[in-house]
CSV table of C-alpha atoms in Angstrom, one decimal:
chain,number,residue,atom,x,y,z
A,1,MET,CA,-93.2,36.2,-79.3
A,2,ASN,CA,-92.7,40.3,-79.4
A,3,THR,CA,-92.8,40.2,-75.4
A,4,MET,CA,-90.5,39.0,-72.5
A,5,LYS,CA,-91.0,38.6,-68.7
A,6,ALA,CA,-89.0,40.8,-66.5
A,7,VAL,CA,-87.7,42.4,-63.1
A,8,GLY,CA,-87.1,45.9,-63.0
A,9,LEU,CA,-88.1,49.5,-61.5
A,10,THR,CA,-89.4,52.8,-62.2
A,11,ARG,CA,-88.6,54.0,-58.7
A,12,TYR,CA,-86.0,53.8,-57.1
A,13,LEU,CA,-86.7,52.2,-53.1
A,14,PRO,CA,-86.1,51.2,-50.1
A,15,ILE,CA,-85.9,46.9,-50.8
A,16,ASP,CA,-89.2,46.2,-48.2
A,17,ASN,CA,-91.1,48.6,-50.9
A,18,PRO,CA,-93.1,46.4,-53.4
A,19,GLN,CA,-92.9,48.2,-55.6
A,20,SER,CA,-89.0,48.5,-55.4
A,21,LEU,CA,-88.7,45.5,-57.9
A,22,VAL,CA,-91.4,44.5,-59.8
A,23,ASP,CA,-92.5,41.9,-62.6
A,24,LEU,CA,-92.8,43.6,-65.8
A,25,VAL,CA,-94.0,42.3,-69.9
A,26,VAL,CA,-91.5,43.9,-71.7
A,27,GLU,CA,-90.7,44.2,-76.0
A,28,LYS,CA,-88.4,41.6,-76.7
A,29,PRO,CA,-85.1,42.8,-78.2
A,30,LYS,CA,-83.6,42.3,-81.0
A,31,ALA,CA,-79.7,41.3,-82.3
A,32,THR,CA,-77.9,44.4,-84.2
A,33,GLY,CA,-74.3,44.7,-84.9
A,34,ARG,CA,-72.1,42.7,-82.7
A,35,ASP,CA,-75.4,42.4,-80.4
A,36,ILE,CA,-75.8,38.9,-79.5
A,37,LEU,CA,-79.9,37.8,-77.6
A,38,VAL,CA,-79.5,35.2,-75.4
A,39,LYS,CA,-81.9,33.4,-74.2
A,40,VAL,CA,-81.4,34.0,-70.0
A,41,ALA,CA,-81.3,30.5,-68.1
A,42,ALA,CA,-80.5,31.4,-64.7
A,43,ILE,CA,-78.5,34.8,-63.3
A,44,SER,CA,-77.3,35.8,-60.3
A,45,VAL,CA,-76.8,39.2,-57.9
A,46,ASN,CA,-74.8,41.4,-56.5
A,47,PRO,CA,-73.8,44.2,-54.6
A,48,VAL,CA,-73.8,46.2,-58.2
A,49,ASP,CA,-77.5,45.5,-58.2
A,50,THR,CA,-78.0,47.0,-54.7
A,51,LYS,CA,-76.3,49.6,-55.8
A,52,VAL,CA,-77.8,51.1,-58.8
A,53,ARG,CA,-81.2,50.1,-56.6
A,54,ALA,CA,-80.4,52.8,-53.9
A,55,PRO,CA,-83.6,54.9,-53.1
A,56,LYS,CA,-82.9,58.0,-55.1
A,57,GLU,CA,-85.6,61.0,-56.6
A,58,LYS,CA,-85.3,59.5,-60.3
A,59,VAL,CA,-88.2,57.8,-61.7
A,60,GLU,CA,-87.4,56.5,-65.3
A,61,GLU,CA,-90.1,56.8,-68.0
A,62,VAL,CA,-88.9,53.0,-69.4
A,63,PRO,CA,-88.6,50.6,-66.8
A,64,LYS,CA,-85.3,50.1,-65.4
A,65,ILE,CA,-83.8,46.2,-65.3
A,66,LEU,CA,-80.6,45.0,-63.4
A,67,GLY,CA,-78.8,42.0,-63.2
A,68,TRP,CA,-74.7,41.8,-64.1
A,69,ASP,CA,-75.0,37.7,-64.1
A,70,VAL,CA,-75.9,36.1,-66.4
A,71,ALA,CA,-76.0,32.5,-68.0
A,72,GLY,CA,-78.0,31.3,-70.8
A,73,VAL,CA,-78.3,30.2,-74.5
A,74,VAL,CA,-77.5,32.5,-77.9
A,75,GLU,CA,-81.0,32.6,-79.1
A,76,GLU,CA,-80.0,35.2,-82.0
A,77,THR,CA,-76.7,37.3,-83.3
A,78,GLY,CA,-76.1,40.3,-84.9
A,79,PRO,CA,-74.4,40.4,-88.6
A,80,ASP,CA,-71.7,41.1,-87.8
A,81,CYS,CA,-70.9,39.1,-84.7
A,82,SER,CA,-68.2,36.2,-85.1
A,83,LEU,CA,-67.8,35.2,-81.7
A,84,PHE,CA,-70.9,33.1,-81.3
A,85,ARG,CA,-73.6,31.2,-83.3
A,86,PRO,CA,-77.0,30.7,-82.2
A,87,GLY,CA,-77.5,27.3,-79.6
A,88,ASP,CA,-73.9,28.8,-77.8
A,89,LYS,CA,-74.0,28.6,-74.0
A,90,VAL,CA,-72.6,31.6,-72.5
A,91,PHE,CA,-72.0,33.0,-69.6
A,92,TYR,CA,-71.2,36.6,-69.0
A,93,ALA,CA,-71.9,40.2,-67.0
A,94,GLY,CA,-72.7,42.4,-69.1
A,95,SER,CA,-72.6,46.7,-69.2
A,96,ILE,CA,-73.4,48.8,-66.3
A,97,ALA,CA,-74.4,51.2,-69.3
A,98,ARG,CA,-77.6,49.0,-70.6
A,99,GLN,CA,-80.4,47.0,-69.9
A,100,GLY,CA,-79.4,44.2,-67.3
A,101,GLY,CA,-79.6,40.2,-67.6
A,102,ASN,CA,-83.4,40.0,-65.1
A,103,SER,CA,-85.5,39.1,-68.2
A,104,GLU,CA,-86.0,36.2,-70.0
A,105,TYR,CA,-84.1,37.5,-73.2
A,106,HIS,CA,-81.1,39.8,-73.1
A,107,LEU,CA,-79.1,41.6,-75.0
A,108,VAL,CA,-74.7,41.7,-75.0
A,109,ASP,CA,-71.7,42.9,-77.3
A,110,GLU,CA,-70.6,39.7,-77.8
A,111,ARG,CA,-66.9,40.9,-77.0
A,112,ILE,CA,-67.8,40.8,-73.2
A,113,VAL,CA,-69.2,37.3,-73.1
A,114,GLY,CA,-67.6,33.8,-73.2
A,115,ARG,CA,-68.5,30.0,-73.1
A,116,LYS,CA,-70.1,28.9,-70.6
A,117,PRO,CA,-67.7,26.2,-68.5
A,118,VAL,CA,-69.3,22.7,-69.4
A,119,SER,CA,-68.5,20.5,-66.7
A,120,LEU,CA,-71.3,23.6,-64.6
A,121,SER,CA,-75.2,23.8,-65.2
A,122,PHE,CA,-76.1,27.0,-65.5
A,123,ALA,CA,-76.9,28.3,-61.7
A,124,GLU,CA,-73.2,27.3,-61.2
A,125,ALA,CA,-71.9,29.0,-64.0
A,126,ALA,CA,-74.3,32.8,-63.4
A,127,ALA,CA,-72.0,32.7,-60.2
A,128,LEU,CA,-68.9,33.7,-61.8
A,129,PRO,CA,-68.7,36.5,-64.2
A,130,LEU,CA,-68.5,39.6,-63.1
A,131,THR,CA,-66.2,38.1,-59.5
A,132,SER,CA,-63.9,36.3,-61.7
A,133,ILE,CA,-63.7,39.7,-64.5
A,134,THR,CA,-63.5,41.8,-61.5
A,135,ALA,CA,-61.0,39.5,-59.6
A,136,TRP,CA,-58.4,38.7,-62.7
A,137,GLU,CA,-58.3,41.8,-63.8
A,138,VAL,CA,-57.3,42.9,-60.1
A,139,LEU,CA,-54.7,40.9,-59.5
A,140,PHE,CA,-53.6,40.6,-63.1
A,141,THR,CA,-54.1,43.6,-64.7
A,142,ARG,CA,-54.7,46.7,-61.8
A,143,MET,CA,-51.8,44.9,-59.5
A,144,SER,CA,-49.3,43.8,-62.5
A,145,ILE,CA,-49.3,40.4,-60.4
A,146,SER,CA,-47.4,37.7,-62.5
A,147,GLN,CA,-49.4,34.6,-63.6
A,148,ASP,CA,-46.4,32.7,-63.3
A,149,PRO,CA,-46.1,31.2,-59.5
A,150,ASP,CA,-42.0,32.0,-59.9
A,151,PRO,CA,-41.8,34.8,-59.0
A,152,ASN,CA,-44.4,35.3,-56.6
A,153,LYS,CA,-43.0,32.8,-54.0
A,154,GLY,CA,-42.8,34.0,-50.2
A,155,LYS,CA,-45.1,37.0,-51.2
A,156,ALA,CA,-48.7,37.4,-49.7
A,157,LEU,CA,-52.1,38.4,-50.4
A,158,LEU,CA,-53.9,40.3,-48.2
A,159,ILE,CA,-58.1,39.9,-49.0
A,160,ILE,CA,-59.9,42.5,-47.0
A,161,GLY,CA,-63.6,40.9,-47.3
A,162,ALA,CA,-62.5,37.5,-48.9
A,163,ALA,CA,-65.9,35.2,-48.1
A,164,GLY,CA,-67.8,37.3,-50.7
A,165,GLY,CA,-67.7,36.8,-54.1
A,166,VAL,CA,-65.2,38.5,-55.5
A,167,GLY,CA,-63.2,37.7,-52.5
A,168,SER,CA,-63.7,33.7,-53.1
A,169,ILE,CA,-62.6,34.3,-56.4
A,170,ALA,CA,-59.3,36.3,-55.3
A,171,ILE,CA,-58.0,33.2,-53.2
A,172,GLN,CA,-58.7,30.9,-55.6
A,173,LEU,CA,-56.6,32.4,-58.9
A,174,ALA,CA,-54.3,34.2,-56.0
A,175,LYS,CA,-53.5,30.5,-54.8
A,176,GLN,CA,-53.0,29.5,-58.6
A,177,ALA,CA,-50.5,32.3,-58.9
A,178,GLY,CA,-47.9,30.9,-55.9
A,179,LEU,CA,-49.5,33.4,-53.9
A,180,THR,CA,-49.9,33.0,-49.7
A,181,VAL,CA,-53.1,34.2,-49.1
A,182,ILE,CA,-54.7,35.9,-45.8
A,183,GLY,CA,-58.7,36.8,-45.9
A,184,THR,CA,-60.5,38.6,-43.3
A,185,ALA,CA,-63.2,36.9,-41.8
A,186,SER,CA,-65.3,37.6,-38.4
A,187,ARG,CA,-67.6,34.2,-37.9
A,188,SER,CA,-67.0,30.6,-37.9
A,189,GLU,CA,-69.2,30.4,-41.3
A,190,THR,CA,-67.3,32.6,-43.2
A,191,ILE,CA,-64.0,31.4,-41.9
A,192,SER,CA,-64.7,28.5,-43.1
A,193,TRP,CA,-65.9,29.3,-46.3
A,194,VAL,CA,-62.6,31.6,-46.4
A,195,LYS,CA,-60.8,28.3,-45.8
A,196,SER,CA,-62.7,25.7,-48.1
A,197,MET,CA,-61.6,28.4,-51.4
A,198,GLY,CA,-57.9,27.6,-50.1
A,199,ALA,CA,-57.1,31.1,-47.8
A,200,ASP,CA,-53.5,29.8,-46.2
A,201,TYR,CA,-54.8,32.1,-43.1
A,202,THR,CA,-57.8,34.3,-42.0
A,203,ILE,CA,-57.6,37.0,-40.1
A,204,ASN,CA,-60.6,39.5,-37.7
A,205,HIS,CA,-61.3,42.5,-40.2
A,206,HIS,CA,-62.9,44.1,-37.1
A,207,ASP,CA,-59.3,44.6,-35.6
A,208,THR,CA,-57.0,46.4,-36.3
A,209,LEU,CA,-54.8,44.3,-39.2
A,210,LEU,CA,-50.8,44.3,-38.6
A,211,PRO,CA,-50.2,42.9,-35.0
A,212,GLN,CA,-52.7,39.8,-36.4
A,213,LEU,CA,-50.6,40.2,-39.6
A,214,GLN,CA,-47.6,39.9,-37.4
A,215,ALA,CA,-48.8,37.1,-34.9
A,216,ILE,CA,-48.9,34.4,-38.2
A,217,GLY,CA,-45.0,35.6,-39.0
A,218,PHE,CA,-46.0,38.9,-41.4
A,219,THR,CA,-44.4,42.2,-40.7
A,220,ASN,CA,-45.7,43.8,-43.9
A,221,VAL,CA,-47.8,42.0,-47.1
A,222,PRO,CA,-46.5,43.4,-50.4
A,223,TYR,CA,-50.4,43.6,-51.8
A,224,ILE,CA,-53.6,44.4,-50.9
A,225,PHE,CA,-57.2,43.7,-52.0
A,226,CYS,CA,-59.7,45.6,-50.5
A,227,LEU,CA,-63.5,45.1,-51.3
A,228,ASN,CA,-65.5,47.2,-49.0
A,229,ALA,CA,-65.4,49.7,-46.3
A,230,LEU,CA,-62.1,51.0,-47.4
A,231,GLU,CA,-62.2,54.1,-45.7
A,232,LYS,CA,-62.5,52.2,-42.2
A,233,HIS,CA,-59.8,50.0,-43.3
A,234,TRP,CA,-56.9,53.1,-44.9
A,235,ALA,CA,-54.6,53.6,-41.7
A,236,GLY,CA,-54.7,49.8,-41.2
A,237,ILE,CA,-54.5,49.4,-44.7
A,238,SER,CA,-51.4,51.9,-44.6
A,239,GLU,CA,-48.9,50.1,-41.8
A,240,ALA,CA,-49.5,47.0,-42.9
A,241,ILE,CA,-48.9,47.4,-46.9
A,242,SER,CA,-44.8,46.5,-47.7
A,243,PRO,CA,-42.3,49.4,-49.2
A,244,GLN,CA,-43.4,50.0,-52.9
A,245,GLY,CA,-46.8,47.7,-52.4
A,246,VAL,CA,-49.5,47.7,-54.5
A,247,VAL,CA,-52.9,48.2,-53.0
A,248,CYS,CA,-56.4,48.4,-55.1
A,249,ALA,CA,-59.7,48.6,-53.4
A,250,ILE,CA,-63.1,48.3,-55.7
A,251,ASP,CA,-65.8,49.7,-53.2
A,252,ASP,CA,-67.0,53.2,-53.1
A,253,PRO,CA,-65.3,54.8,-50.3
A,254,THR,CA,-68.7,57.2,-48.3
A,255,SER,CA,-65.5,59.3,-46.7
A,256,PRO,CA,-61.9,60.7,-48.1
A,257,LEU,CA,-59.1,58.8,-48.6
A,258,ASP,CA,-55.5,60.2,-46.8
A,259,LEU,CA,-53.3,59.4,-50.4
A,260,LYS,CA,-49.9,60.5,-48.2
A,261,LEU,CA,-50.4,58.1,-45.6
A,262,LEU,CA,-48.7,55.5,-48.6
A,263,LYS,CA,-45.7,58.5,-49.6
A,264,GLN,CA,-43.6,57.5,-47.8
A,265,LYS,CA,-43.6,53.7,-49.1
A,266,SER,CA,-43.9,54.8,-52.4
A,267,VAL,CA,-46.8,52.9,-52.4
A,268,THR,CA,-49.2,51.7,-55.2
A,269,PHE,CA,-53.2,52.4,-55.6
A,270,VAL,CA,-55.8,51.4,-58.0
A,271,TRP,CA,-58.8,51.2,-58.9
A,272,GLU,CA,-60.8,48.5,-59.9
A,273,PHE,CA,-64.6,48.8,-62.1
A,274,MET,CA,-65.1,45.7,-64.2
A,275,PHE,CA,-67.6,47.8,-66.5
A,276,THR,CA,-64.9,50.3,-67.3
A,277,ARG,CA,-64.0,48.3,-70.5
A,278,PRO,CA,-67.8,47.9,-71.6
A,279,VAL,CA,-69.2,51.6,-70.8
A,280,TYR,CA,-66.6,53.1,-72.6
A,281,GLU,CA,-65.7,50.4,-75.1
A,282,THR,CA,-62.1,50.5,-74.8
A,283,ASP,CA,-59.7,49.4,-78.1
A,284,ASP,CA,-59.2,46.1,-75.8
A,285,MET,CA,-62.2,45.2,-74.8
A,286,ILE,CA,-62.4,41.8,-75.9
A,287,GLU,CA,-60.4,41.1,-73.4
A,288,GLN,CA,-62.9,40.2,-71.2
A,289,HIS,CA,-63.9,37.5,-74.0
A,290,LEU,CA,-60.6,36.1,-73.5
A,291,LEU,CA,-60.7,36.4,-70.1
A,292,LEU,CA,-64.1,34.0,-69.1
A,293,ASN,CA,-62.9,31.8,-72.0
A,294,ARG,CA,-59.6,30.6,-69.9
A,295,ILE,CA,-62.1,30.4,-66.7
A,296,ALA,CA,-64.6,28.5,-68.8
A,297,ASP,CA,-61.5,26.4,-69.5
A,298,ALA,CA,-59.7,26.5,-65.8
A,299,VAL,CA,-63.3,25.7,-64.2
A,300,ASP,CA,-64.0,22.5,-67.1
A,301,HIS,CA,-60.0,21.3,-66.0
A,302,GLN,CA,-60.7,21.7,-61.9
A,303,LYS,CA,-58.6,24.2,-61.6
A,304,LEU,CA,-61.4,26.4,-59.7
A,305,LYS,CA,-64.8,26.0,-58.3
A,306,THR,CA,-67.8,27.9,-58.7
A,307,THR,CA,-68.9,29.9,-55.7
A,308,LEU,CA,-72.5,29.4,-56.0
A,309,ALA,CA,-73.8,29.3,-52.1
A,310,GLU,CA,-77.9,29.3,-52.4
A,311,VAL,CA,-80.3,29.4,-55.3
A,312,LEU,CA,-82.8,31.6,-54.0
A,313,GLY,CA,-85.5,29.8,-57.3
A,314,PRO,CA,-87.5,31.2,-60.3
A,315,ILE,CA,-86.2,34.9,-61.5
A,316,SER,CA,-89.1,37.3,-60.1
A,317,ALA,CA,-89.7,40.5,-58.0
A,318,GLU,CA,-90.1,38.4,-55.1
A,319,ASN,CA,-87.4,36.1,-55.5
A,320,LEU,CA,-85.0,39.2,-56.5
A,321,ARG,CA,-86.3,41.8,-53.4
A,322,GLN,CA,-85.7,38.8,-51.3
A,323,ALA,CA,-82.1,38.2,-52.7
A,324,HIS,CA,-80.9,42.5,-52.1
A,325,LYS,CA,-82.2,42.1,-48.3
A,326,PHE,CA,-79.3,39.1,-48.7
A,327,LEU,CA,-77.0,41.4,-49.6
A,328,GLU,CA,-77.8,44.7,-48.2
A,329,SER,CA,-76.9,42.2,-44.9
A,330,ASN,CA,-73.8,42.1,-45.7
A,331,ARG,CA,-74.1,38.9,-43.9
A,332,THR,CA,-73.6,37.1,-47.1
A,333,ILE,CA,-71.3,34.2,-48.3
A,334,GLY,CA,-70.3,33.1,-52.3
A,335,LYS,CA,-73.3,34.0,-54.9
A,336,ILE,CA,-77.0,33.7,-54.7
A,337,VAL,CA,-78.3,33.0,-58.1
A,338,LEU,CA,-81.8,32.7,-59.2
A,339,GLU,CA,-82.9,29.9,-62.5
A,340,GLY,CA,-85.6,30.3,-64.7
A,341,PHE,CA,-88.7,31.8,-65.2
A,342,ASP,CA,-92.4,30.8,-64.2
């Protein structure tokens, strides 16, 4: 067959509108160059999906397909591929500059694809790629934290918004690197989740950060990773960060940040956007392939666990609208996954 099922949009509408995400039948792509064609088994949703889908005036002539977390099986490889063969089980996040993976088949550059963890189902694996890449790049690339636990003894990382998908992986990776992890959470269920991921302490992101840190024995912390509401927490971050510390953020602030608050402490501030490598096809793009393979090894050796929280059912417009609604509530814990097509 030369067609496939997909879920996409032509207009950018509020998620309550049934036309915000619709079931489609589109042309099945072919693999060329270094692309592989993957038969999609399971997908996960991320805040980036809702940000891309957010209401705006633009209308797409060709339906736009979202979805940047996929687990599946290689169906076909382009002539320049060397990393995978048909039949290989894979997982990946893809590129925001291309069509997403909410479709029966998906084209992706092999350099940003990893082997699926053997010990996980496709649904469990689909929960991991985007968040794992983000958390890994934040800790070990952007913040230059050592993966060797010895230099990190006695050092603490504060993760603001720790119960989501990225925070759940960041907690686990930071613990493996020997850091003391403090995660923010405000509800009993999110506190329990954050602790189950391995956090040493939790504090409430609705309250002032520094007094809570002081109450558990920290005058400041050398590393702060902020996942959301950066402008809301900015003053608190500037108070809580250690002199010569490092702050990393991934969200989009709605108002300008006063970087002068960090000057006196000579604090480093860095951004992380996990699509930078694939969008710009950087020389080190293959690092994401290597990174995902390391994540798969860690999972298979029981050093990391999936952050799957809920499987909503098969991949359909109705189920994806429900998933987007959950994400937009800002109350999700872990990752929401959809599996297979009807």
